CSV table of C-alpha atoms in Angstrom, one decimal:
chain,number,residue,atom,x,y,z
A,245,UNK,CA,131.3,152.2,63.8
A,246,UNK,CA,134.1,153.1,62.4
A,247,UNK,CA,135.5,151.6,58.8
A,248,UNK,CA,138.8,152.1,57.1
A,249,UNK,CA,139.0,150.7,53.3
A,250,UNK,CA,142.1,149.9,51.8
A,251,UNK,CA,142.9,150.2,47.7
A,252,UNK,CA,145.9,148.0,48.2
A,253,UNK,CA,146.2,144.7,50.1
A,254,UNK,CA,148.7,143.9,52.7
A,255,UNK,CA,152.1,142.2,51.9
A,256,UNK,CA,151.3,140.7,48.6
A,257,UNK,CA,154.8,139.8,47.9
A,258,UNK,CA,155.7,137.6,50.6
A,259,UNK,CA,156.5,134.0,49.6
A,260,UNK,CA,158.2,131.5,52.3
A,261,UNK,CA,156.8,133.8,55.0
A,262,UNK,CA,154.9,131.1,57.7
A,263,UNK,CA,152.0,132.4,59.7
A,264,UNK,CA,149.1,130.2,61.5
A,265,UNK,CA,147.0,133.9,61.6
A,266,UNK,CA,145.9,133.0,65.5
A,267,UNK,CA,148.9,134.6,67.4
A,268,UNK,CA,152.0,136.5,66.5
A,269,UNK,CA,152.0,139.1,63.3
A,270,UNK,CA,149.2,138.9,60.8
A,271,UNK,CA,150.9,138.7,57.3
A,272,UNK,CA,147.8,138.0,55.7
A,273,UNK,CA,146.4,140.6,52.9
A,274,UNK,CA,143.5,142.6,54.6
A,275,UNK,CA,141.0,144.8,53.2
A,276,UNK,CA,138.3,146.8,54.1
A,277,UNK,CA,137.9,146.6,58.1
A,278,UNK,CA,135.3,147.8,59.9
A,279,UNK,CA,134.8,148.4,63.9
A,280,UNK,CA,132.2,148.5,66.3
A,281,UNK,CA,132.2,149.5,69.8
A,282,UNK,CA,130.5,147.2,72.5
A,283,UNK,CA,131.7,149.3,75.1
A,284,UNK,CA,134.2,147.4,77.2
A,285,UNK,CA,135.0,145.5,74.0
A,286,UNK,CA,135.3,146.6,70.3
A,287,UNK,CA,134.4,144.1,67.6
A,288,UNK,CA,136.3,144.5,63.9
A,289,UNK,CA,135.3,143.0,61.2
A,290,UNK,CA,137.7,142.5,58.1
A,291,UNK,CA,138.0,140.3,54.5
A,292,UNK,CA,141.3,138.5,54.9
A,293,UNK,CA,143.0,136.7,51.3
A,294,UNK,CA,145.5,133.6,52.9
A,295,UNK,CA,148.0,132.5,50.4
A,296,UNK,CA,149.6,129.1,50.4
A,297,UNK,CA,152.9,128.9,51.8
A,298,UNK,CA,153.4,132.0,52.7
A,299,UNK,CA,150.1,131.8,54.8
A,300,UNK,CA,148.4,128.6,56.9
A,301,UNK,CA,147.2,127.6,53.6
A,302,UNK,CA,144.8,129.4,50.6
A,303,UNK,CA,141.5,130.9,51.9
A,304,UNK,CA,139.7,133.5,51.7
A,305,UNK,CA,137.0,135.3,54.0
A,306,UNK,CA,136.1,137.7,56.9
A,307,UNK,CA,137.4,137.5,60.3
A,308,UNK,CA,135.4,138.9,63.2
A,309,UNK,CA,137.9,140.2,65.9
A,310,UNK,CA,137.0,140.9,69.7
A,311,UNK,CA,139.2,143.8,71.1
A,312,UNK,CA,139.7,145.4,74.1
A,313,UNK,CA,142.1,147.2,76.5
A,314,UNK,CA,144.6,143.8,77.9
A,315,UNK,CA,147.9,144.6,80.0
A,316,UNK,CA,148.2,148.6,78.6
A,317,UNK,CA,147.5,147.4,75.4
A,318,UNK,CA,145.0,147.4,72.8
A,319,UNK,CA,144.5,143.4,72.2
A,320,UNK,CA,142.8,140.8,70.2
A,321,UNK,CA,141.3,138.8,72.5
A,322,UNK,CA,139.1,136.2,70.5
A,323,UNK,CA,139.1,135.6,66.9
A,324,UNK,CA,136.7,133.7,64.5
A,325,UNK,CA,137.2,132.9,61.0
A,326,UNK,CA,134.9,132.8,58.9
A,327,UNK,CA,136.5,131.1,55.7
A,328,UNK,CA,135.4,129.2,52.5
A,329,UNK,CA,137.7,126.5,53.8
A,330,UNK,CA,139.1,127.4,57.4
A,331,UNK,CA,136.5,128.3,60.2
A,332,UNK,CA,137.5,128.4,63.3
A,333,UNK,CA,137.5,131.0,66.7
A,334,UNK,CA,140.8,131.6,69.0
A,335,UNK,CA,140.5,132.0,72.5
A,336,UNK,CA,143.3,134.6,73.3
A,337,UNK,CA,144.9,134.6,69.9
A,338,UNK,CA,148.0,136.7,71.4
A,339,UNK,CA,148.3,135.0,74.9
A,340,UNK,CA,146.8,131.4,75.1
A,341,UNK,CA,146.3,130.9,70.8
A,342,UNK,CA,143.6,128.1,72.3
A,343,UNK,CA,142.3,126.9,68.5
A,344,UNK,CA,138.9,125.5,67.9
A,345,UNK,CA,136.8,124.2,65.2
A,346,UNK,CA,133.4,125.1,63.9
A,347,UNK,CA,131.6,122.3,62.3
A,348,UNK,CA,130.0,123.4,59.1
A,349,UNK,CA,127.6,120.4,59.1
A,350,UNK,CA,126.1,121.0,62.6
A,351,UNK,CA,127.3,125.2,63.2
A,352,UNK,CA,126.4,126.6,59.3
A,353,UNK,CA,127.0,129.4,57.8
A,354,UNK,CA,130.5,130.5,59.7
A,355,UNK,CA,129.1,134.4,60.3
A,356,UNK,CA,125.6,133.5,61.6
A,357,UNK,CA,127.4,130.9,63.9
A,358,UNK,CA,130.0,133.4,65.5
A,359,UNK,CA,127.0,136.2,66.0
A,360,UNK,CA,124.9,133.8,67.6
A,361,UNK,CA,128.2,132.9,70.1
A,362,UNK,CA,128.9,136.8,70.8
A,363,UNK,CA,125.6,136.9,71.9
A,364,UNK,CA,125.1,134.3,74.4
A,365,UNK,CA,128.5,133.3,75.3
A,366,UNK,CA,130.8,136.1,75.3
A,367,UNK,CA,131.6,136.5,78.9
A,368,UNK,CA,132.4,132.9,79.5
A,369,UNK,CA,134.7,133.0,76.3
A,370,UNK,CA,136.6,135.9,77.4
A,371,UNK,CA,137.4,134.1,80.8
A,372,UNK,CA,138.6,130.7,79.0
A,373,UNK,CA,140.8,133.1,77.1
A,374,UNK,CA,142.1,134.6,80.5
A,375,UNK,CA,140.4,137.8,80.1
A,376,UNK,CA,138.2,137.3,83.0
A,377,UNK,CA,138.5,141.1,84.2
A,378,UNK,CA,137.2,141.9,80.9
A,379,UNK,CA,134.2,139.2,81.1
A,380,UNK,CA,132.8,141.1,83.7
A,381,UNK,CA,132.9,144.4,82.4
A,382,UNK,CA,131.0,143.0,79.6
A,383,UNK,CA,127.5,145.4,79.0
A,384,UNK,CA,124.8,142.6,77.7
A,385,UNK,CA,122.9,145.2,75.9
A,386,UNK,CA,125.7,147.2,74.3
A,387,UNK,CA,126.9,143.9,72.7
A,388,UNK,CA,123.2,143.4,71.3
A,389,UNK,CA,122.8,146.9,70.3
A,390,UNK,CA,126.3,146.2,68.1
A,391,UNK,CA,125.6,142.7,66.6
A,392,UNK,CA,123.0,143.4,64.2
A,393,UNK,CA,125.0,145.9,62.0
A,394,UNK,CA,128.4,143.5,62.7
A,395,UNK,CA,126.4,140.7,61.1
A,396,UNK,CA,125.2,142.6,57.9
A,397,UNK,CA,128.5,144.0,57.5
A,398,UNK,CA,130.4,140.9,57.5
A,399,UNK,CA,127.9,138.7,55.2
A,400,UNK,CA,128.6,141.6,52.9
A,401,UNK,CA,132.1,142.0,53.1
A,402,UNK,CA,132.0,138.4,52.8
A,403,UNK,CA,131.0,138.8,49.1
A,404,UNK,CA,131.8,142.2,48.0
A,405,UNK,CA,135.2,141.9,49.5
A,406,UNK,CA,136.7,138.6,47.8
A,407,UNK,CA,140.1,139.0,45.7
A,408,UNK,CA,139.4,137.9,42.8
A,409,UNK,CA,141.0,138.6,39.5
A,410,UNK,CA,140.1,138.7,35.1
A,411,UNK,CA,143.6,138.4,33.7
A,412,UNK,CA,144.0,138.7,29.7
A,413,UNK,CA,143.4,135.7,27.7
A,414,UNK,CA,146.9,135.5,26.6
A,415,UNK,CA,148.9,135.6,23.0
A,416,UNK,CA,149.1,132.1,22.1
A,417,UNK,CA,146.2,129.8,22.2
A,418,UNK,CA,145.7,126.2,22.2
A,419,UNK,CA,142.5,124.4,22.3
A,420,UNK,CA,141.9,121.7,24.4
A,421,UNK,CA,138.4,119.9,24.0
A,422,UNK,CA,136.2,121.7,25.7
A,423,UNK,CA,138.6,124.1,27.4
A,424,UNK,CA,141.6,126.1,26.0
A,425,UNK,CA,145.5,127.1,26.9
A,426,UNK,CA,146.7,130.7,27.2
A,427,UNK,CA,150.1,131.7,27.1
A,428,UNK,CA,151.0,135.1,27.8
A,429,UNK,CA,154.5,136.7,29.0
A,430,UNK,CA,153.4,139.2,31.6
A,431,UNK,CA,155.1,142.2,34.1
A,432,UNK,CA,153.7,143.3,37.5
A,433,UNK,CA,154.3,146.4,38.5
A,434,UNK,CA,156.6,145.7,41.0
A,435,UNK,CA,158.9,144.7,38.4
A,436,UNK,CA,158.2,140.8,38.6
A,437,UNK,CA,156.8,138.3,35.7
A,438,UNK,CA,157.3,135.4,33.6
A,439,UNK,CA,155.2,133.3,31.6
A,440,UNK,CA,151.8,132.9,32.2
A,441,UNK,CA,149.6,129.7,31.4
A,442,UNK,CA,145.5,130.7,31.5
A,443,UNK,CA,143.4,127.7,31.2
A,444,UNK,CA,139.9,128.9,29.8
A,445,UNK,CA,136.5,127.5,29.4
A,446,UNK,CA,133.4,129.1,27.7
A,447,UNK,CA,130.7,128.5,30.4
A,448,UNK,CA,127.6,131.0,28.9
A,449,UNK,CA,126.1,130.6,25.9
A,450,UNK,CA,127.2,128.3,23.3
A,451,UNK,CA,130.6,128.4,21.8
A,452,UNK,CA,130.7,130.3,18.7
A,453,UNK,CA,127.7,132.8,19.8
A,454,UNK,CA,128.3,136.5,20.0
A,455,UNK,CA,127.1,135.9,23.7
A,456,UNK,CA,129.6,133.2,24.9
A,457,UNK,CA,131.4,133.7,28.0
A,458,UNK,CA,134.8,132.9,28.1
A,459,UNK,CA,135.9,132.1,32.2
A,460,UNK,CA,139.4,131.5,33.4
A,461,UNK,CA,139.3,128.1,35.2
A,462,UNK,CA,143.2,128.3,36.3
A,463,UNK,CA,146.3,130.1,35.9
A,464,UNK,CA,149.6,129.5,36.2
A,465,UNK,CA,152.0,132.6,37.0
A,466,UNK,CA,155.2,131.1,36.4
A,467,UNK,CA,157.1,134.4,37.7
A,468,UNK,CA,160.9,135.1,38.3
A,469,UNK,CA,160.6,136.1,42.0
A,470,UNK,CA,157.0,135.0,43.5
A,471,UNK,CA,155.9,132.0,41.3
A,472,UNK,CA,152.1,130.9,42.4
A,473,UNK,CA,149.1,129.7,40.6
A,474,UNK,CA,145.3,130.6,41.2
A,475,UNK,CA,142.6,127.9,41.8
A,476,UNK,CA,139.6,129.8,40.1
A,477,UNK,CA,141.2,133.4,39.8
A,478,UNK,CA,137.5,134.9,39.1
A,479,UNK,CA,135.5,132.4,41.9
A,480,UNK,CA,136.9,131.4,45.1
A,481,UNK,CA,140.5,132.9,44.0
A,482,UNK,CA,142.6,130.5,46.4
A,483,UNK,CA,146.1,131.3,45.6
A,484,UNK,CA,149.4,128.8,46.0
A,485,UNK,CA,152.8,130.2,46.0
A,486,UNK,CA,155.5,127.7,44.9
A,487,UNK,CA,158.1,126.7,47.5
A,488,UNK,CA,161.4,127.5,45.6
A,489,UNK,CA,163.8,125.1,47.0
A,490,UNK,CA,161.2,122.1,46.2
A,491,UNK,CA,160.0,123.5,42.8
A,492,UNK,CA,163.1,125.3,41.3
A,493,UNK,CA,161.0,125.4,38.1
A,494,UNK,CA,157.8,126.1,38.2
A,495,UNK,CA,156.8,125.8,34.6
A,496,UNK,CA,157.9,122.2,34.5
A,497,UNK,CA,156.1,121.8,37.2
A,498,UNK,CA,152.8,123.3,35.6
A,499,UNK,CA,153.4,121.1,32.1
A,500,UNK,CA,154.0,117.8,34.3
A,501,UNK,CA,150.5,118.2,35.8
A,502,UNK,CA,148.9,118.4,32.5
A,503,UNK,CA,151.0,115.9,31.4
A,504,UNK,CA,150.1,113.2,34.2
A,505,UNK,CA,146.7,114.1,34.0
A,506,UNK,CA,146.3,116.4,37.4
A,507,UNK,CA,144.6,119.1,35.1
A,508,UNK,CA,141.2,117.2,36.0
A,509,UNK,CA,141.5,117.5,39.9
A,510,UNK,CA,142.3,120.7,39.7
A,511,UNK,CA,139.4,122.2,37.6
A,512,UNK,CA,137.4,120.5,39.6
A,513,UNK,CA,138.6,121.9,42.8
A,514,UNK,CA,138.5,125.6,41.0
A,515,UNK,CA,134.8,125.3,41.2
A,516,UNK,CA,134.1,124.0,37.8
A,517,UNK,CA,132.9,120.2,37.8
A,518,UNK,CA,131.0,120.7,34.9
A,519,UNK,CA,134.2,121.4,32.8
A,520,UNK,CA,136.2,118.6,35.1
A,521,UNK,CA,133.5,115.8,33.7
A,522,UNK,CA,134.2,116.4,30.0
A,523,UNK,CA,137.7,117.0,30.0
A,524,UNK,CA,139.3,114.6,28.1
A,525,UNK,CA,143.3,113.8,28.7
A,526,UNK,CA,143.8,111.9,25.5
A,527,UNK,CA,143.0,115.8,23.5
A,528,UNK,CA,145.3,117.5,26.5
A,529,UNK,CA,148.1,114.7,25.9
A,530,UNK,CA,148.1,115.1,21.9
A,531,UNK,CA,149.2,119.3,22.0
A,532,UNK,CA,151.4,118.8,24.8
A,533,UNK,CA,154.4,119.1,22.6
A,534,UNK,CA,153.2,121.9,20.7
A,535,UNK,CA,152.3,123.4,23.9
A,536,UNK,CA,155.8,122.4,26.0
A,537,UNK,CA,157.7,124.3,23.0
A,538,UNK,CA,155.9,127.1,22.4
A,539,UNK,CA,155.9,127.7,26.5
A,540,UNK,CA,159.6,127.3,26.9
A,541,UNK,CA,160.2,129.9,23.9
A,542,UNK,CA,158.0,132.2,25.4
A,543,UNK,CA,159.6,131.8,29.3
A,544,UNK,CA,163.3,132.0,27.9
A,545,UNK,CA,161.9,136.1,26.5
A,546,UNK,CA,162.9,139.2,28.8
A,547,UNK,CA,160.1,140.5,30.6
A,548,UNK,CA,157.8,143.3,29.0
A,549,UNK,CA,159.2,146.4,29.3
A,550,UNK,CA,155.9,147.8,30.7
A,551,UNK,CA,153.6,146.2,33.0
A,552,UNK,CA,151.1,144.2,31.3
A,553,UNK,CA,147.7,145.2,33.4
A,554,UNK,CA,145.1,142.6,33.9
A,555,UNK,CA,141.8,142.6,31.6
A,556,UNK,CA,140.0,144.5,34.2
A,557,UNK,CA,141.5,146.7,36.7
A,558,UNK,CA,140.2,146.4,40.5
């Protein structure tokens, strides 16, 4: 077994880059990855973070890779991924690209699923992927021998290696009901940043209480160079990046969705339905000017001059 851990992701700063992560060059952001020899194979295990549009769409999970040795070169030749929303496997992800589709209502958990196939099936899945030289140098027992440590590595790099992210709060507050806005006027290190909307929720302990937890639901990085927004920044952390040429500004875009009464939906989808069932658009509607003002003084500032870190580091 061999593992290689990264303290940095992969192209982070890549918006209007396309990729279908099946064939061609991987521009996802990868982190830890481990490997595991199966003797005419390798499997590797690794956490991937998709964003959307620069990426298939926004996911996050562990992809378990079959390798091996494929005209002089090393190759992937199956794939599965092992997603909160995409699962799938790729027969010859570099030569045929052959997607198909797990079933989470029949297959289950994604992981368990793709173990289960390694171990019965791999031969016949390296010949539909045109690896058929390979399929029968397969070693039955050195694929067993490797599975059990593949599969406890990859449920826990399932969890331990999600991006997510705390940010600050922000500056300017504005209560909502039962949730709360967050403006804040923030600098990456890379030199990017804008205006930042955080929408907040206390979901611990009673408001007020010395206990209370405050959780950001949403946020809204409405940067210079690489505007996106995060569905659940400290759950499922599924990132969007605007597409420029259709949203030339991005915080308009944010304040219409409050305004038309999207904010709902999207809580919801953060993982927060609990929040999403009191919500109350009449409250949102009424500090919407306030709001609107306040965040168009605030965008119209020069960036900090020093990067503004995150409430918690990595």
């Amino acid at each position: 077994m061999q593992e290689q851990g990264h303290s940095m992701w992969y192209n982070a700063n890549a918006p209007n880059r396309r990729n279908r992560h099946f064939g061609g060059v991987i521009v996802a952001q990868q982190g830890r990855k481990t490997t595991f020899d199966a003797g005419a194979v390798s499997f590797v295990v690794q956490h991937e973070l998709w964003d959307g549009n620069i990426d298939d769409h926004s996911d996050q999970g562990v992809a378990i890779l079959v390798t091996g040795q494929a005209g002089g070169k090393e190759t992937t030749l199956l794939r599965f991924n092992c997603f909160d929303l995409e699962r799938s496997y790729v027969y010859g992800p570099e030569t045929v690209n052959k997607v198909c589709r797990m079933d989470p209502t029949v297959d289950g958990n994604p992981i368990g699923w793709s173990v289960k196939q390694l171990k019965h099936k791999l031969p016949a899945m390296l010949q539909a992927a045109g690896h058929e030289d390979l399929a029968h140098q397969i070693d039955p027992q050195a694929v067993v021998d490797a599975l059990p440590e593949l599969e406890s590595t990859a449920r826990a790099l399932f969890a331990t290696g999600r991006n997510t992210v705390k940010h600050n709060r922000g500056t300017d507050m504005f209560e909502a009901g039962n949730f709360r806005f967050g403006l804040e006027m923030r600098k990456q290190v890379g030199g990017d940043g804008g205006l930042a909307i955080h929408v907040l929720a206390d979901l611990a302990g009673t408001p007020g209480r010395t206990y209370t937890e405050e959780t950001e639901l949403l946020a809204f990085d409405c940067f210079r160079e690489a505007p996106h927004y995060h569905y659940g920044p400290r759950n499922k952390n599924h990132r969007i990046f605007w597409d420029k040429t259709l949203v030339s500004d991005p915080l308009g875009w944010t304040l219409e969705q409050f305004k038309s009464g999207k904010l709902r939906d999207m809580i919801q989808r953060a993982g927060y339905p609990g929040v999403a069932a009191d919500y109350d658009h009449g409250v949102v509607s009424a500090l919407m000017p306030a709001l609107e003002k306040r965040a168009r003084e605030m965008d119209a500032q020069p960036l900090p001059a020093e990067p503004t870190p995150n409430l918690v580091p990595r």
